[in-house]
Short mmCIF file of C-alpha atoms and ligand atoms in Angstrom, two decimals:
data_model
loop_
_atom_site.label_atom_id
_atom_site.label_comp_id
_atom_site.label_asym_id
_atom_site.label_seq_id
_atom_site.Cartn_x
_atom_site.Cartn_y
_atom_site.Cartn_z
CA MET A 1 0.00 0.00 0.00
CA ILE A 2 1.24 3.49 -0.86
CA TYR A 3 -0.23 6.53 0.84
CA LEU A 4 -0.08 9.69 -1.29
CA ASP A 5 -2.77 11.73 0.44
CA ASN A 6 -0.64 13.65 2.93
CA ALA A 7 -2.14 17.01 1.96
CA ALA A 8 -5.45 15.74 3.38
CA SER A 9 -3.94 14.08 6.48
CA GLY A 10 -0.37 13.01 7.05
CA TRP A 11 0.08 9.25 7.48
CA PRO A 12 1.77 7.21 8.78
CA LYS A 13 2.95 8.95 11.94
CA PRO A 14 6.35 8.33 13.55
CA PRO A 15 6.10 5.69 16.32
CA GLN A 16 6.98 8.37 18.92
CA VAL A 17 3.62 10.02 18.26
CA LEU A 18 1.68 6.86 19.04
CA GLN A 19 3.84 6.23 22.12
CA ALA A 20 3.26 9.74 23.46
CA MET A 21 -0.50 9.41 22.99
CA THR A 22 -0.62 5.98 24.62
CA HIS A 23 1.46 7.28 27.53
CA TYR A 24 -0.95 10.19 27.97
CA MET A 25 -4.01 7.94 27.97
CA GLN A 26 -2.48 5.32 30.26
CA GLN A 27 -0.45 7.43 32.68
CA VAL A 28 -1.78 11.01 32.62
CA GLY A 29 -5.34 11.50 31.36
CA ALA A 30 -6.21 14.43 33.65
CA ASN A 31 -7.48 17.85 32.59
CA PRO A 32 -4.61 20.19 31.64
CA GLY A 33 -4.80 23.50 33.50
CA ARG A 34 -7.81 22.71 35.67
CA SER A 35 -6.94 20.90 38.91
CA GLY A 36 -3.77 21.18 40.98
CA HIS A 37 -3.01 17.51 41.55
CA ARG A 38 0.01 15.81 40.04
CA LEU A 39 -1.73 14.32 37.03
CA ALA A 40 -3.31 17.65 36.06
CA VAL A 41 0.06 19.34 36.47
CA GLU A 42 1.65 16.68 34.27
CA ALA A 43 -1.09 17.14 31.64
CA ALA A 44 -0.50 20.92 31.68
CA ARG A 45 3.24 20.34 31.36
CA ILE A 46 2.71 18.19 28.26
CA VAL A 47 0.46 20.84 26.70
CA TYR A 48 3.04 23.54 27.44
CA HIS A 49 5.72 21.33 25.88
CA ALA A 50 3.58 21.14 22.72
CA ARG A 51 3.36 24.95 22.73
CA GLU A 52 7.14 25.20 23.05
CA GLN A 53 7.75 22.73 20.23
CA VAL A 54 5.39 24.49 17.81
CA ALA A 55 6.80 27.91 18.80
CA THR A 56 10.35 26.72 18.08
CA LEU A 57 9.32 25.33 14.72
CA LEU A 58 7.67 28.61 13.68
CA GLY A 59 10.40 30.92 14.98
CA VAL A 60 8.22 32.27 17.81
CA ASP A 61 9.93 33.44 21.02
CA ASP A 62 6.97 33.26 23.37
CA PRO A 63 5.17 29.86 23.44
CA LEU A 64 2.09 31.54 24.97
CA ARG A 65 1.50 33.12 21.56
CA ILE A 66 0.56 29.64 20.26
CA VAL A 67 -3.17 29.10 20.79
CA PHE A 68 -4.43 25.54 20.34
CA GLY A 69 -7.70 24.45 18.77
CA SER A 70 -9.11 21.58 16.75
CA ASN A 71 -7.62 22.25 13.32
CA ALA A 72 -6.52 24.94 10.87
CA THR A 73 -10.12 25.70 9.96
CA GLU A 74 -10.96 26.75 13.50
CA ALA A 75 -7.82 28.89 13.67
CA LEU A 76 -8.66 30.60 10.37
CA ASN A 77 -12.22 31.28 11.51
CA LEU A 78 -10.90 32.76 14.75
CA ALA A 79 -8.50 35.03 12.89
CA LEU A 80 -10.95 36.17 10.19
CA ALA A 81 -14.10 36.57 12.27
CA GLY A 82 -12.07 37.89 15.18
CA ILE A 83 -10.41 40.71 13.26
CA LEU A 84 -12.78 41.77 10.50
CA ARG A 85 -15.69 44.14 11.21
CA PRO A 86 -18.35 45.53 8.81
CA GLY A 87 -16.74 48.24 6.70
CA ASP A 88 -13.31 46.57 6.76
CA HIS A 89 -11.62 45.38 3.58
CA VAL A 90 -9.60 42.17 3.23
CA ILE A 91 -7.36 40.97 0.39
CA THR A 92 -6.90 37.31 -0.44
CA SER A 93 -5.91 35.11 -3.40
CA SER A 94 -7.78 32.98 -5.92
CA VAL A 95 -6.19 29.72 -4.72
CA GLU A 96 -7.45 29.72 -1.13
CA HIS A 97 -8.97 26.72 0.61
CA ASN A 98 -12.64 26.88 1.59
CA SER A 99 -11.46 27.27 5.19
CA VAL A 100 -10.53 30.82 4.17
CA MET A 101 -13.10 31.51 1.44
CA ARG A 102 -16.22 30.32 3.25
CA PRO A 103 -15.63 32.43 6.38
CA LEU A 104 -14.78 35.38 4.09
CA ARG A 105 -17.94 34.97 2.02
CA ALA A 106 -19.98 34.83 5.25
CA LEU A 107 -18.25 37.99 6.51
CA GLU A 108 -18.92 39.63 3.15
CA ARG A 109 -22.64 39.23 3.79
CA GLN A 110 -22.10 41.14 7.05
CA GLY A 111 -20.48 44.09 5.28
CA VAL A 112 -16.81 43.16 4.97
CA ALA A 113 -15.39 43.95 1.50
CA VAL A 114 -13.37 41.07 -0.01
CA SER A 115 -10.86 41.40 -2.88
CA VAL A 116 -9.67 38.17 -4.49
CA VAL A 117 -6.40 38.63 -6.36
CA HIS A 118 -5.98 36.25 -9.27
CA CYS A 119 -3.02 33.92 -9.44
CA SER A 120 -1.66 32.73 -12.79
CA PRO A 121 -2.89 29.37 -14.17
CA GLN A 122 0.24 27.88 -12.54
CA GLY A 123 -0.94 29.22 -9.18
CA VAL A 124 1.70 31.95 -9.05
CA LEU A 125 0.82 35.15 -7.18
CA ASP A 126 2.33 38.52 -8.08
CA PRO A 127 2.85 40.47 -4.83
CA GLN A 128 2.35 43.74 -6.74
CA ALA A 129 -1.20 42.64 -7.52
CA ILE A 130 -1.83 42.46 -3.77
CA GLU A 131 -0.37 45.91 -3.24
CA ALA A 132 -2.57 47.32 -6.02
CA GLU A 133 -5.68 46.28 -4.04
CA VAL A 134 -4.80 48.12 -0.83
CA ARG A 135 -7.42 50.74 0.12
CA PRO A 136 -7.82 53.06 3.11
CA THR A 137 -10.24 50.51 4.68
CA THR A 138 -7.97 47.48 4.18
CA ARG A 139 -7.43 45.74 7.50
CA LEU A 140 -6.01 42.35 6.62
CA ILE A 141 -4.25 40.31 3.95
CA ALA A 142 -5.07 36.59 4.20
CA LEU A 143 -3.03 34.16 2.11
CA THR A 144 -2.31 30.49 1.93
CA HIS A 145 1.42 29.72 2.05
CA ALA A 146 1.06 26.98 -0.57
CA SER A 147 -1.83 25.90 -2.75
CA ASN A 148 -3.29 22.62 -1.52
CA VAL A 149 -4.15 21.78 -5.15
CA VAL A 150 -0.98 22.43 -7.16
CA GLY A 151 1.45 22.99 -4.30
CA THR A 152 2.67 26.35 -5.64
CA LEU A 153 4.31 28.47 -2.93
CA LEU A 154 2.98 32.00 -2.54
CA PRO A 155 5.42 34.89 -1.94
CA ILE A 156 4.59 35.40 1.72
CA ALA A 157 7.78 37.24 2.69
CA GLU A 158 7.17 39.85 -0.05
CA VAL A 159 3.51 40.20 0.89
CA GLY A 160 4.48 40.40 4.57
CA SER A 161 6.64 43.41 3.85
CA ILE A 162 3.82 45.04 1.88
CA ALA A 163 1.50 44.45 4.85
CA ARG A 164 4.00 46.13 7.18
CA ARG A 165 4.47 49.08 4.83
CA TYR A 166 0.72 49.80 4.85
CA ASP A 167 0.29 48.85 8.53
CA LEU A 168 -2.04 45.94 7.71
CA LEU A 169 -2.33 42.66 9.56
CA PHE A 170 -1.06 39.59 7.69
CA LEU A 171 -2.67 36.17 8.16
CA VAL A 172 -0.99 33.10 6.66
CA ASP A 173 -2.71 29.75 6.22
CA ALA A 174 0.19 27.36 6.78
CA ALA A 175 -1.93 24.19 6.67
CA GLN A 176 0.17 22.87 3.78
CA THR A 177 3.58 24.12 4.87
CA ALA A 178 4.04 24.04 8.66
CA GLY A 179 6.46 21.16 9.19
CA ALA A 180 7.26 20.73 5.48
CA TYR A 181 8.79 24.09 4.64
CA PRO A 182 10.92 26.42 6.76
CA LEU A 183 8.84 29.16 8.38
CA ASP A 184 9.88 32.16 10.41
CA VAL A 185 7.00 34.39 11.43
CA GLU A 186 9.24 37.32 12.33
CA ALA A 187 11.39 37.29 9.20
CA GLU A 188 8.27 36.90 7.05
CA ALA A 189 6.33 39.63 8.92
CA ILE A 190 3.44 37.30 9.72
CA ASP A 191 1.00 38.51 12.38
CA LEU A 192 -1.34 35.52 12.46
CA LEU A 193 -0.48 32.00 11.30
CA ALA A 194 -2.94 29.11 11.20
CA PHE A 195 -1.48 25.61 11.40
CA THR A 196 -2.88 22.13 11.49
CA GLY A 197 -1.47 19.30 13.57
CA HIS A 198 -2.51 16.36 11.42
CA LYS A 199 -0.59 17.00 8.20
CA ALA A 200 3.14 17.79 7.97
CA LEU A 201 3.45 18.36 11.74
CA LEU A 202 2.88 14.61 12.01
CA GLY A 203 0.44 14.88 14.92
CA PRO A 204 -3.06 13.45 15.20
CA GLN A 205 -6.33 14.77 13.80
CA GLY A 206 -8.15 17.15 16.15
CA THR A 207 -5.10 19.36 16.71
CA GLY A 208 -4.12 22.71 15.24
CA GLY A 209 -3.96 26.32 16.23
CA LEU A 210 -3.12 29.92 15.64
CA TYR A 211 0.03 31.93 16.23
CA ILE A 212 -0.92 35.42 17.44
CA GLY A 213 1.82 38.00 16.97
CA PRO A 214 2.55 41.09 19.05
CA ARG A 215 1.00 43.48 16.50
CA VAL A 216 -2.42 41.90 17.13
CA SER A 217 -4.16 43.49 20.10
CA LEU A 218 -6.29 41.17 22.20
CA ASP A 219 -9.08 43.76 22.08
CA GLU A 220 -9.27 43.69 18.32
CA LEU A 221 -9.10 39.86 18.04
CA ARG A 222 -12.42 38.67 19.45
CA PRO A 223 -12.59 35.06 20.65
CA LEU A 224 -14.80 32.59 18.77
CA LEU A 225 -15.80 30.85 21.99
CA ARG A 226 -15.99 31.86 25.63
CA GLY A 227 -16.04 29.52 28.59
CA GLY A 228 -13.96 27.65 31.15
CA THR A 229 -10.23 28.14 31.00
CA GLY A 230 -9.16 27.02 34.48
CA SER A 231 -7.90 30.57 35.10
CA ARG A 232 -9.68 33.56 36.72
CA SER A 233 -12.51 31.26 37.75
CA GLU A 234 -13.94 33.99 39.98
CA GLU A 235 -14.77 36.13 36.94
CA GLU A 236 -17.69 35.76 34.54
CA VAL A 237 -15.84 37.52 31.73
CA GLN A 238 -13.29 35.88 29.46
CA PRO A 239 -9.65 36.25 30.62
CA HIS A 240 -7.75 38.93 28.74
CA PHE A 241 -4.40 37.16 28.31
CA LEU A 242 -2.79 34.55 26.06
CA PRO A 243 -3.51 31.78 25.44
CA ASP A 244 -6.58 31.54 27.71
CA ARG A 245 -8.55 34.25 25.91
CA TYR A 246 -8.81 31.91 22.90
CA GLU A 247 -8.76 28.45 24.55
CA SER A 248 -12.13 27.88 26.16
CA GLY A 249 -13.07 24.34 27.12
CA THR A 250 -10.90 21.32 27.77
CA LEU A 251 -8.01 21.00 25.36
CA ASN A 252 -7.26 17.87 23.34
CA GLY A 253 -4.57 16.74 25.79
CA VAL A 254 -3.93 13.38 24.19
CA GLY A 255 -3.82 14.96 20.75
CA LEU A 256 -1.39 17.63 21.90
CA ALA A 257 0.84 14.96 23.46
CA GLY A 258 0.99 13.38 20.01
CA LEU A 259 1.52 16.74 18.30
CA ALA A 260 4.44 17.55 20.63
CA ALA A 261 6.05 14.22 19.70
CA GLY A 262 5.47 14.84 15.99
CA VAL A 263 7.05 18.28 16.10
CA GLU A 264 9.91 16.98 18.25
CA PHE A 265 10.58 14.39 15.55
CA LEU A 266 10.65 17.17 12.93
CA LEU A 267 12.92 19.40 14.98
CA GLU A 268 15.36 16.53 15.45
CA ALA A 269 15.31 15.75 11.73
CA GLY A 270 15.43 19.47 10.85
CA VAL A 271 12.80 21.09 8.64
CA ALA A 272 15.53 21.87 6.08
CA ARG A 273 16.19 18.14 5.75
CA VAL A 274 12.47 17.41 5.47
CA ARG A 275 12.22 20.02 2.72
CA SER A 276 15.21 18.68 0.85
CA HIS A 277 13.87 15.09 0.91
CA GLU A 278 10.43 16.24 -0.25
CA LEU A 279 12.04 18.41 -2.92
CA SER A 280 13.93 15.49 -4.40
CA LEU A 281 10.82 13.25 -4.30
CA THR A 282 8.80 16.00 -6.02
CA ARG A 283 11.45 16.41 -8.70
CA ARG A 284 11.43 12.66 -9.34
CA LEU A 285 7.66 12.65 -9.48
CA LEU A 286 7.46 15.58 -11.89
CA GLU A 287 10.11 14.06 -14.16
CA GLY A 288 8.32 10.71 -14.12
CA LEU A 289 4.92 12.23 -14.87
CA ALA A 290 6.38 14.18 -17.79
CA ARG A 291 7.41 10.86 -19.38
CA ILE A 292 3.92 9.30 -19.29
CA PRO A 293 1.80 10.03 -22.36
CA ARG A 294 -1.59 11.76 -22.00
CA VAL A 295 -0.72 13.06 -18.52
CA GLN A 296 -1.13 16.79 -17.99
CA VAL A 297 0.53 18.17 -14.87
CA TYR A 298 -0.68 21.48 -13.40
CA GLY A 299 1.27 24.11 -11.49
CA THR A 300 4.75 25.45 -12.16
CA ARG A 301 6.22 21.95 -12.75
CA ASN A 302 9.21 23.26 -10.87
CA ALA A 303 9.82 21.40 -7.59
CA GLY A 304 11.67 24.38 -6.12
CA ARG A 305 8.57 26.56 -6.40
CA GLN A 306 6.15 24.19 -4.71
CA VAL A 307 5.56 21.81 -1.84
CA ALA A 308 5.34 18.05 -2.39
CA THR A 309 1.81 18.17 -3.79
CA VAL A 310 1.25 17.52 -7.48
CA SER A 311 -2.02 17.70 -9.42
CA PHE A 312 -2.53 16.08 -12.82
CA ASN A 313 -5.10 14.67 -15.20
CA VAL A 314 -5.06 11.86 -17.71
CA GLN A 315 -6.49 12.87 -21.06
CA GLY A 316 -9.71 10.99 -21.75
CA MET A 317 -10.23 9.83 -18.14
CA GLU A 318 -12.13 11.38 -15.24
CA PRO A 319 -10.00 12.06 -12.13
CA SER A 320 -12.38 9.83 -10.14
CA GLU A 321 -11.74 6.88 -12.47
CA VAL A 322 -7.97 7.29 -12.14
CA GLY A 323 -8.24 7.52 -8.35
CA LEU A 324 -10.46 4.47 -8.12
CA ARG A 325 -8.17 2.34 -10.28
CA LEU A 326 -5.10 3.44 -8.33
CA ASP A 327 -6.82 2.38 -5.11
CA GLU A 328 -8.48 -0.84 -6.29
CA GLU A 329 -5.78 -2.23 -8.55
CA PHE A 330 -2.59 -0.86 -6.95
CA GLU A 331 -3.49 0.08 -3.36
CA ILE A 332 -2.36 3.64 -3.98
CA MET A 333 -4.28 6.23 -1.96
CA CYS A 334 -4.71 9.75 -3.26
CA ARG A 335 -7.41 12.40 -3.48
CA VAL A 336 -9.34 13.40 -6.60
CA GLY A 337 -11.82 16.19 -7.34
CA LEU A 338 -11.82 19.77 -6.11
CA HIS A 339 -9.88 19.38 -2.82
CA CYS A 340 -12.09 21.94 -0.96
CA SER A 341 -10.62 24.65 -3.18
CA PRO A 342 -12.91 25.47 -6.13
CA GLY A 343 -11.10 28.80 -6.60
CA ALA A 344 -7.79 27.04 -7.18
CA HIS A 345 -9.39 24.77 -9.78
CA ARG A 346 -10.97 27.75 -11.55
CA THR A 347 -7.54 29.40 -11.51
CA ILE A 348 -5.77 26.43 -13.12
CA GLY A 349 -8.66 25.62 -15.47
CA THR A 350 -9.80 22.31 -14.00
CA TYR A 351 -13.18 23.32 -12.53
CA PRO A 352 -15.59 21.49 -12.06
CA ASN A 353 -14.08 18.03 -12.53
CA GLY A 354 -10.85 18.74 -10.69
CA THR A 355 -7.65 16.75 -10.77
CA VAL A 356 -5.88 13.72 -9.36
CA ARG A 357 -3.67 14.92 -6.51
CA TRP A 358 -0.65 13.07 -5.21
CA SER A 359 0.74 14.57 -2.02
CA LEU A 360 3.93 13.27 -0.44
CA SER A 361 5.44 13.49 3.01
CA TYR A 362 8.85 13.15 4.60
CA LEU A 363 8.03 9.49 5.20
CA ASN A 364 7.51 8.63 1.52
CA THR A 365 10.36 7.04 -0.41
CA GLU A 366 11.79 7.15 -3.93
CA ALA A 367 10.73 3.52 -4.40
CA GLN A 368 7.12 4.49 -3.63
CA VAL A 369 7.24 7.34 -6.13
CA ASP A 370 8.57 4.95 -8.80
CA GLU A 371 5.93 2.33 -8.02
CA ALA A 372 3.16 4.94 -8.19
CA LEU A 373 4.49 6.19 -11.55
CA ASN A 374 4.59 2.62 -12.89
CA ALA A 375 1.00 2.06 -11.74
CA LEU A 376 -0.15 5.24 -13.45
CA GLU A 377 1.66 4.29 -16.64
CA THR A 378 -0.08 0.89 -16.63
CA ILE A 379 -3.47 2.59 -16.23
CA VAL A 380 -2.74 5.12 -18.98
CA ARG A 381 -1.44 2.55 -21.45
CA GLY A 382 -4.02 -0.10 -20.53
C1 PLP B 1 -4.62 25.22 2.55
C2 PLP B 1 -5.49 24.60 3.60
N1 PLP B 1 -6.08 25.39 4.51
C3 PLP B 1 -6.85 24.87 5.49
C4 PLP B 1 -7.08 23.53 5.60
C5 PLP B 1 -7.93 23.02 6.69
O1 PLP B 1 -7.17 22.26 7.57
P1 PLP B 1 -7.86 21.44 8.76
O2 PLP B 1 -8.29 20.14 8.16
O3 PLP B 1 -6.81 21.26 9.77
O4 PLP B 1 -9.01 22.24 9.24
C6 PLP B 1 -6.51 22.67 4.66
C7 PLP B 1 -6.77 21.22 4.72
O5 PLP B 1 -6.79 20.53 3.77
C8 PLP B 1 -5.69 23.22 3.64
O6 PLP B 1 -5.12 22.44 2.72
#
């Protein structure tokens, strides 16, 4: 079996992740941050360790600026609905995931103006096109770091400096890059960064969060939820400090134990090494696909300009048929269709049928890439 659906959820996980989660369930299990007994203190320590690991990976000095939630979607909703008010203007791109576009379309109905800047059919974004959209009411620029359809990297450092120049907040959706591509929120002038635990961070589903930078005031970022935090229990108003202001309700302790282990694994390997392995697998994959007749690959077709996610179609076949045959005849798992990103498919010209998407991780091998290419060639020639 070959798993090429890491852009949806990373799998398999390193054994350390499973061990950390089993340890938590067997030996800890208490509520992090609520009670004062030893197990609760141990649970809180594990959650803080997860904060530290994620902070280190993202280049964040203060781990309390990492707010945990269920996934990247929740973090993006918190950032967008928390910052934008009627009358505000936001700029985004045409290759965003629905986790950005759906909250923005809902906010638009409440009076927020939304500008969608078009990327090229390869998914490339011109930072000048973002700058051209800035208006006096612009509050936020929200961009994915890499397209989850074609993998193309967006120029976040350039856009970050534009955001600073106009004193705008900059939100980055790092669902496809955190753990797979080096990130430094300070160098890239990122104010808010949404991450997910279950993809390249190698943690379990049900984990993710938001980095909240020092340029974001806690008054202007409204919480999505209010409730128990274990702190300031005497007060009926939400605490006004990080991370509690944005972490109501019991955290996913077991999930965060696994996330901490996943990120620890990445930090030991080094994100640069992860990137270089994925880069060479992507190169191999792109070269192999180019040799198979009737296969059209989308995106820049340049491994250096993308993450390890490749979209393609086979002339004369529906993406769903290709995906089904890969699964049934070759035990190769991938994702076909629109990948929750209709805008990206409109941009690259594959709406409404979509593409076949192969997405790799650090744990894939060259042999798997070759086997997948051979399987595809058999289907195409068959
Ligand atoms: C670019 C992008 N943003 C957001 C998300 C949502 O992530 P999550 O499943 O953690 O909510 C995804 C997931 O596929 C994604 O690819």
